[in-house]
XYZ file of C-alpha atoms in Angstrom:
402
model
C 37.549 3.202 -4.896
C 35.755 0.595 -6.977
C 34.823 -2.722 -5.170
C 36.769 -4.638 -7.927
C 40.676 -2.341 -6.735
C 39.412 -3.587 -3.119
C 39.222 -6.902 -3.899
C 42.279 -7.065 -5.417
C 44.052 -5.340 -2.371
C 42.444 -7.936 0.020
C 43.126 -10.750 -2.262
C 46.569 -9.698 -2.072
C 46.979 -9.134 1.029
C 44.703 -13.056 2.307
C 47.551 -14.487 0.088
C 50.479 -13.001 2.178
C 51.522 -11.057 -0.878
C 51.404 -7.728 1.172
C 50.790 -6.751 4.725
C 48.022 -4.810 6.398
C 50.291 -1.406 6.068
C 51.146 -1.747 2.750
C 47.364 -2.435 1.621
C 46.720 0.580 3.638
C 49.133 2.915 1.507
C 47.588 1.011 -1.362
C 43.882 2.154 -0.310
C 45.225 5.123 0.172
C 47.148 5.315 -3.269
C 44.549 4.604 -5.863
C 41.703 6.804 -3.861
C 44.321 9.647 -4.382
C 43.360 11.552 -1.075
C 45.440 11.470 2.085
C 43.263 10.447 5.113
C 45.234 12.802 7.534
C 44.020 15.741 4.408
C 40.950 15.474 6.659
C 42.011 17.947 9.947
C 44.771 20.140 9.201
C 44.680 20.088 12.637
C 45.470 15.737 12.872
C 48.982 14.800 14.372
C 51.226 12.921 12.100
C 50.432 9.734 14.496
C 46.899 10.038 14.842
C 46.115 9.944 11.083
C 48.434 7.014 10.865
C 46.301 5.341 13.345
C 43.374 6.848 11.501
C 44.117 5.191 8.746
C 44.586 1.950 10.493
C 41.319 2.196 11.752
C 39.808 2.966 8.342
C 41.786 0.107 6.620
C 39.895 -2.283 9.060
C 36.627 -0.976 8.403
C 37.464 -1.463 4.950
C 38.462 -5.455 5.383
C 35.267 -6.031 7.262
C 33.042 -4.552 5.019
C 34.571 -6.249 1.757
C 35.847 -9.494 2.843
C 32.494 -11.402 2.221
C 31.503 -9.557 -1.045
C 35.502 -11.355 -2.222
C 34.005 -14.546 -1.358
C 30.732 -13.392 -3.203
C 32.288 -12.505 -6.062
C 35.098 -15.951 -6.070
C 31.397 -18.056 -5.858
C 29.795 -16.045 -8.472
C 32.480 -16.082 -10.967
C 32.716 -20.298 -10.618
C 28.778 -20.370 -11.198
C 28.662 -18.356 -13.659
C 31.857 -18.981 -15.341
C 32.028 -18.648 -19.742
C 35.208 -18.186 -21.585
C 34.138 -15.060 -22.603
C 33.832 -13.412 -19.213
C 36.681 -14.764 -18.486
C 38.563 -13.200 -20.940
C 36.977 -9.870 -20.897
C 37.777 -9.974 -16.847
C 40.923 -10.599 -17.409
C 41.048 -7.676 -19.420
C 39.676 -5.509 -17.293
C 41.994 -6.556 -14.071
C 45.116 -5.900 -15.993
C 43.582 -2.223 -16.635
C 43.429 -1.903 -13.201
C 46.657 -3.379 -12.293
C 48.389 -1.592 -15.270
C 47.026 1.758 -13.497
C 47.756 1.624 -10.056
C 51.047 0.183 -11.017
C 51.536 3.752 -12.633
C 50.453 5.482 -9.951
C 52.810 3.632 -7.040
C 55.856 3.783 -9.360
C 57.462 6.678 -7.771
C 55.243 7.026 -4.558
C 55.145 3.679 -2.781
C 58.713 1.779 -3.740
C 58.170 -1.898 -3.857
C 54.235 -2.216 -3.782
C 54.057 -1.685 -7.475
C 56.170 -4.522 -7.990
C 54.434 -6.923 -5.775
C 51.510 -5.757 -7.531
C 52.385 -6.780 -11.179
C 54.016 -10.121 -9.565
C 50.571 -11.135 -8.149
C 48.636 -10.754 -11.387
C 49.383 -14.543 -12.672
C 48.182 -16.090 -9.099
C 45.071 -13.500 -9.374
C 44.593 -14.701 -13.177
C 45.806 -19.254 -12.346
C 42.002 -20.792 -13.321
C 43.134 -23.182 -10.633
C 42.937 -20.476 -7.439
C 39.189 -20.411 -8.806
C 39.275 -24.475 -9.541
C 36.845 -22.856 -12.607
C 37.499 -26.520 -13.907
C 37.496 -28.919 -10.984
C 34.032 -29.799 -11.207
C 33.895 -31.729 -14.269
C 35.522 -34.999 -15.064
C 38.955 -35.378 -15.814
C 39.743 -37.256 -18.945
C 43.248 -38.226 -19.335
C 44.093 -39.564 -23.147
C 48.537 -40.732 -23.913
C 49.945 -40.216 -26.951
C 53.118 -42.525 -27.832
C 55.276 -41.001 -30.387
C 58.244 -43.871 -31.136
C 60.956 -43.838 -33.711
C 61.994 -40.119 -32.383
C 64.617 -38.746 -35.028
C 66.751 -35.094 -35.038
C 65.189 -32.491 -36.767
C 61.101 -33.341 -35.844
C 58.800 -30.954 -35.239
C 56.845 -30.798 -32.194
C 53.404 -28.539 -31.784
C 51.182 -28.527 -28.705
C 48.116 -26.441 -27.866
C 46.263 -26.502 -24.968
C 43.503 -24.274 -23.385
C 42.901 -23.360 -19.778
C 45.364 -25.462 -18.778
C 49.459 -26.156 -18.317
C 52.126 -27.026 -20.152
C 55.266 -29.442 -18.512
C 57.676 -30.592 -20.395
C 60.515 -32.755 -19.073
C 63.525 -35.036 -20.435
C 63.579 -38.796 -20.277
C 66.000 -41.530 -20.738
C 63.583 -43.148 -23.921
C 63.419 -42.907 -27.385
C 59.877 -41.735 -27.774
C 57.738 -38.763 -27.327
C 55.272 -39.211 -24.638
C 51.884 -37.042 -24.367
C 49.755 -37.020 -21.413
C 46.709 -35.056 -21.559
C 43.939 -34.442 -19.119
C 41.124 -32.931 -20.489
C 37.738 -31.288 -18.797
C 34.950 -30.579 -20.230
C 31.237 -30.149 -19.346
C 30.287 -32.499 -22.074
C 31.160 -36.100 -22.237
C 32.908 -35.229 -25.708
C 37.006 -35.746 -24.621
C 37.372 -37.745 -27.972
C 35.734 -34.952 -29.663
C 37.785 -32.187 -28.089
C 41.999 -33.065 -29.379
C 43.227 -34.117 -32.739
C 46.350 -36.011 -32.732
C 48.798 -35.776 -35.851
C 51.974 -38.134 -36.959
C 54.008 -38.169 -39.730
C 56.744 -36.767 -41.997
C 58.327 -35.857 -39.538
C 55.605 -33.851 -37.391
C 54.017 -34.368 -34.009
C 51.290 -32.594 -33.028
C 48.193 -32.594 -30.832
C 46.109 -29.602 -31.326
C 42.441 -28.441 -29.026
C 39.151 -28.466 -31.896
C 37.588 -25.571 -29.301
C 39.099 -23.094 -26.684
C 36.232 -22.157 -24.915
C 34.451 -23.425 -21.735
C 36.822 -26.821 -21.706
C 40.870 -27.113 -20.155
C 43.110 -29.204 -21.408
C 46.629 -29.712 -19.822
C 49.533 -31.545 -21.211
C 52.146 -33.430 -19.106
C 55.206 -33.972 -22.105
C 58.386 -36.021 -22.220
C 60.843 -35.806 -24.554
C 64.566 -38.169 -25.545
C 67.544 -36.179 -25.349
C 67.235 -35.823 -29.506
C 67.198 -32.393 -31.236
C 63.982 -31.158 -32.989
C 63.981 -28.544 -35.410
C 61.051 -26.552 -34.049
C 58.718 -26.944 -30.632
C 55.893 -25.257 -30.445
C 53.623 -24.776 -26.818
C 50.836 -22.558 -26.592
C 48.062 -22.364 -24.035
C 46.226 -19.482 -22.409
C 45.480 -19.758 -18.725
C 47.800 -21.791 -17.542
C 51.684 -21.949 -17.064
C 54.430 -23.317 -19.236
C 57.274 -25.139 -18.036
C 60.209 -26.691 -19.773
C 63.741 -27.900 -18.574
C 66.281 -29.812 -20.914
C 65.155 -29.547 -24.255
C 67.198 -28.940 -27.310
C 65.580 -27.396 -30.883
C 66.533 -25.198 -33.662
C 63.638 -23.093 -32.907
C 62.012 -22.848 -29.485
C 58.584 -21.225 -29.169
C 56.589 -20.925 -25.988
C 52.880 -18.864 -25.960
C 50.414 -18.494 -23.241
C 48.470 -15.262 -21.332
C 47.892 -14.999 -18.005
C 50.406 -17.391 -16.253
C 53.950 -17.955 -16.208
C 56.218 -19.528 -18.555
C 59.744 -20.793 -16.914
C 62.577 -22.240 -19.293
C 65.683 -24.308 -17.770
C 68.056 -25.773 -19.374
C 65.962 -24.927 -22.839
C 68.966 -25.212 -25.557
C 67.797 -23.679 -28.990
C 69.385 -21.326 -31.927
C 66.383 -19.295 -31.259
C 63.770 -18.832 -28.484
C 60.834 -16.840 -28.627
C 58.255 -16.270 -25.435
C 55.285 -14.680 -24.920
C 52.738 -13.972 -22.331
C 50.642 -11.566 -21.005
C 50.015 -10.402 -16.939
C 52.671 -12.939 -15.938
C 56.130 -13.689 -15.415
C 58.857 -14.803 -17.522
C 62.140 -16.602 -15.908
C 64.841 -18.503 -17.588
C 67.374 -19.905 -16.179
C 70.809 -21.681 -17.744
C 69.493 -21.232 -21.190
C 71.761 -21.557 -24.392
C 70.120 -19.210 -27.306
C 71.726 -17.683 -30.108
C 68.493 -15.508 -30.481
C 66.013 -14.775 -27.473
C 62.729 -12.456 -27.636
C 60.968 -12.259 -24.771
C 57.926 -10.640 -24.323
C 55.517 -9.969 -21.079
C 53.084 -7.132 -19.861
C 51.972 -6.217 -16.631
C 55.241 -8.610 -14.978
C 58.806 -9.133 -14.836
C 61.601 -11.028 -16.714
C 63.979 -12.955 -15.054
C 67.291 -14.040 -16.618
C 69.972 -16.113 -15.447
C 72.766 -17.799 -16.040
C 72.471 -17.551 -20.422
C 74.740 -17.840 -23.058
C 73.693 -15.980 -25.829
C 74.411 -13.339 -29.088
C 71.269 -11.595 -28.856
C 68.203 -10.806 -26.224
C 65.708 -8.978 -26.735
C 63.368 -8.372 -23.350
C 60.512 -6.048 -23.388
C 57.799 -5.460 -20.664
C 55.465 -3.211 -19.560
C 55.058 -2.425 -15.511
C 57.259 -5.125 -14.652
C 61.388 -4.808 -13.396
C 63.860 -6.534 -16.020
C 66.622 -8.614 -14.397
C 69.448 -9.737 -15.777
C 72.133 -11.898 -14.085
C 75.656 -13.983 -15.615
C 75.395 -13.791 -19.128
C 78.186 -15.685 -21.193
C 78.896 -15.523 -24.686
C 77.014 -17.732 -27.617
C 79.708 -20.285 -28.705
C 81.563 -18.786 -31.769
C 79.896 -15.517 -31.222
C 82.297 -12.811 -30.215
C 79.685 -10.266 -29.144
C 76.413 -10.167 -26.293
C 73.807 -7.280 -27.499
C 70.892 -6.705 -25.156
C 67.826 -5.048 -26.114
C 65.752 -4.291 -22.544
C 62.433 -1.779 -22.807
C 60.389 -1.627 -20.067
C 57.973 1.145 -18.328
C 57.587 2.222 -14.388
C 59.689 -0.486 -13.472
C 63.555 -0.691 -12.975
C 66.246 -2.660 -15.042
C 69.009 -4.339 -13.699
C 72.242 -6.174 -15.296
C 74.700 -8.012 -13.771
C 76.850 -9.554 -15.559
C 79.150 -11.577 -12.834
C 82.047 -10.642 -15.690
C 85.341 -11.764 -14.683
C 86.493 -11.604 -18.996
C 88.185 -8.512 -20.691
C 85.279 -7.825 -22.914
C 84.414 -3.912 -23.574
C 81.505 -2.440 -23.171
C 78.974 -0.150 -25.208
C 75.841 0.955 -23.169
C 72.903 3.647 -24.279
C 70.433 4.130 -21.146
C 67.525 6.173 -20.677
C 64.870 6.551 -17.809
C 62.688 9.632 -16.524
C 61.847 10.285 -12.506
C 64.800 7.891 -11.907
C 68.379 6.989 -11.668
C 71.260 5.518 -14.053
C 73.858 3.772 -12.252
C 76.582 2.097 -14.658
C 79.268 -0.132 -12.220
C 81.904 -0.581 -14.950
C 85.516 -0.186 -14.394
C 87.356 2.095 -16.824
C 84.164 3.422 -18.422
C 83.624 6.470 -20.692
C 80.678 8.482 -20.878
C 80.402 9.856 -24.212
C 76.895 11.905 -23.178
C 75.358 12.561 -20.276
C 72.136 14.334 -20.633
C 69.368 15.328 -17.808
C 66.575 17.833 -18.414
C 63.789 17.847 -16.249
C 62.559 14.571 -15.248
C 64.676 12.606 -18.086
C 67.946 11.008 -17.625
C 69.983 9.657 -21.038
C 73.512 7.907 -21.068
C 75.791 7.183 -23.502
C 78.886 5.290 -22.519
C 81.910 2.847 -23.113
C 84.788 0.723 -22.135
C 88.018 2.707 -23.312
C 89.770 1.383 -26.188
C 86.183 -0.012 -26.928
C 86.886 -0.910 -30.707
C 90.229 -2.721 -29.899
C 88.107 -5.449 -27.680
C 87.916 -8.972 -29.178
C 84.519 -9.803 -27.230
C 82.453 -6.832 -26.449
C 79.115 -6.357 -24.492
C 76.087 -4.169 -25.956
C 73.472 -2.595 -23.979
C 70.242 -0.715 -24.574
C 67.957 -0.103 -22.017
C 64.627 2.013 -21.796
C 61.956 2.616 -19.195
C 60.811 4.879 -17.259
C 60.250 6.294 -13.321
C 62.185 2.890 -12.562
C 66.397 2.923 -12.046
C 68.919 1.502 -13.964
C 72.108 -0.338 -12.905
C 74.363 -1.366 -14.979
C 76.949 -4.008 -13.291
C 80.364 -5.542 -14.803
């Protein structure tokens, strides 16, 4: 196994994310070769304690070259190696995440969980040796129907609501130049509100945001590198980018939502969107407690949950659109309304579990490793609110809950 698949295993398992018997299997997993394949002649309980014995060797060996490689990467730290690494560890993680799908149930998850923390510039406090810079922007006069854009780099995004009728901006900036004033350009008028990075490599800048209970046509956060968090705000259009850490949403009210990162994970909580598209890799999504027309969740190595979805006011119908790969999808829907019910499932290596009283299933198909489901309430059509679900992945289960 490369050096780089230990370190992440030990990395893993110094944070608490796994224990020494699952980084074992993992070892174990993504070398492809059974220790106890050694001596056909090995008891079941000696290669177990083989393998013990081998995983400790293998801690000793590689725990200094971690903290090695954690001192060379601060030294020698550029944007561009950062990137590329970043790159290369979610090729990693993608893969064993394929292979421990269907042969070590809940590693592969843990995995894909731990790639933001793995990825957070502050585990590696890349930034913490240069000088902090904080700069406040006061935006007063706050009317409906604004437009709000912030970009930052390297660093997070946290928006809150306050009780005052302004727009308030906190930045901290780093940088090893003594250029801050050089490094964000601040915009006001018509209308618009935005502060916006002149160069997204080798610097972080962070943003610390409040905002009056008022509702702006669009806000716009994107940062790579660092999380994005946001509770109480109300838009038209609500649109949150970043790569490599999380982005959480509560109590985000907009007509449409749009979120995007990449090796992280994406949770909302008691959101009210017409329109949601969320988008992750290498993670999961996390849903709860939405009202909403239409979602649309797709991920890649990373379980989709779904939990008390209510419908979009005036809307008479909930479609969900949920695509994901070696991972499992799960809605539960808490339902205690007559709405019907329309779903279309498919997996492969895996299971399809629909939990819905007086369903119909209008095809079942299986052949080979492939499992496809088409079903519905009965009397579907004659339903004033109805439910509509389409969900695709693969060697991960699906359950389907009213």
């Amino acid at each position: 196994m490369a050096s780089e698949e230990k370190i992440l295993i030990l990395k893993m398992l110094e944070q608490g994310k796994i224990n020494s018997e699952e980084a074992a299997r993992l070892i174990e997993a993504v070398e492809g070769t059974s220790k106890s394949a050694q001596s056909s002649g090995t008891s079941y309980s000696s290669a177990k304690q083989q393998k013990k014995i081998n995983f400790s060797d293998e801690v000793s060996k590689v725990k200094e070259k971690l903290n090695d490689w954690k001192r060379d990467f601060k030294n020698s730290y550029n944007q561009t190696d950062f990137d590329r690494m970043i790159e290369e560890f979610s090729a990693k993680a993608e893969k064993v995440g394929r292979t421990l799908a269907t042969t070590t149930l809940g590693i592969a998850d843990k995995i894909v969980d731990f790639v933001s923390s793995f990825v957070d510039t502050n585990s590696f406090n890349i930034f913490g040796k240069y000088q902090a810079v904080e700069k406040t922007f006061d935006v007063a006069n706050i009317t409906e129907g604004m437009n709000l854009e912030v970009q930052g780099v390297n660093g997070n995004i946290l928006v809150k609501k306050h009780s005052d009728d302004k727009v308030i901006i906190k930045s901290t900036i780093r940088s090893p130049h003594n250029n801050a004033d050089d490094l964000l350009v601040f915009n006001e008028g018509e209308g618009n509100v935005s502060v916006k990075t002149t160069k997204d490599e080798n610097i972080s800048v962070s943003y610390e945001i409040f905002l009056p209970t008022v509702k702006f046509n669009t806000i716009n956060l994107k940062t790579k590198n660092g999380k994005i968090y946001v509770e109480d705000s109300i838009a038209e259009t609500f649109e949150a980018q970043t790569s490599n850490s999380n982005i959480e949403l509560m109590g985000v009210n907009s007509d449409k939502i749009n979120v995007t990162t990449r090796n992280a994970k994406i949770q909302l909580g008691y959101i009210i969107g017409k329109n949601i598209d969320i988008n992750t890799v290498n993670s999961l999504i996390d849903i709860k407690h939405v009202k909403t027309q239409n979602i649309n969740a797709v991920s890649k190595n990373g379980r989709i949950f779904i939990e008390n979805v209510h419908n979009y006011k005036g809307c008479s119908d909930i479609n969900m659109n949920l695509k994901t790969s070696h991972a499992g999808i799960k809605v539960n829907m808490n339902d205690m309304e007559k709405r019907g019910y329309k779903i279309k499932a498919q997996t492969t290596n895996a299971d399809i579990n629909l939990l819905i009283p007086e369903i119909t299933y209008k095809n079942i198909s299986k052949q080979l490793a492939s499992s496809f489901v088409e079903a519905e309430s009965s009397g579907y059509e004659g339903y004033e609110h109805k439910v509509n679900i389409v969900a695709d992945t693969q060697n991960g289960d699906i359950e389907i809950v009213k």
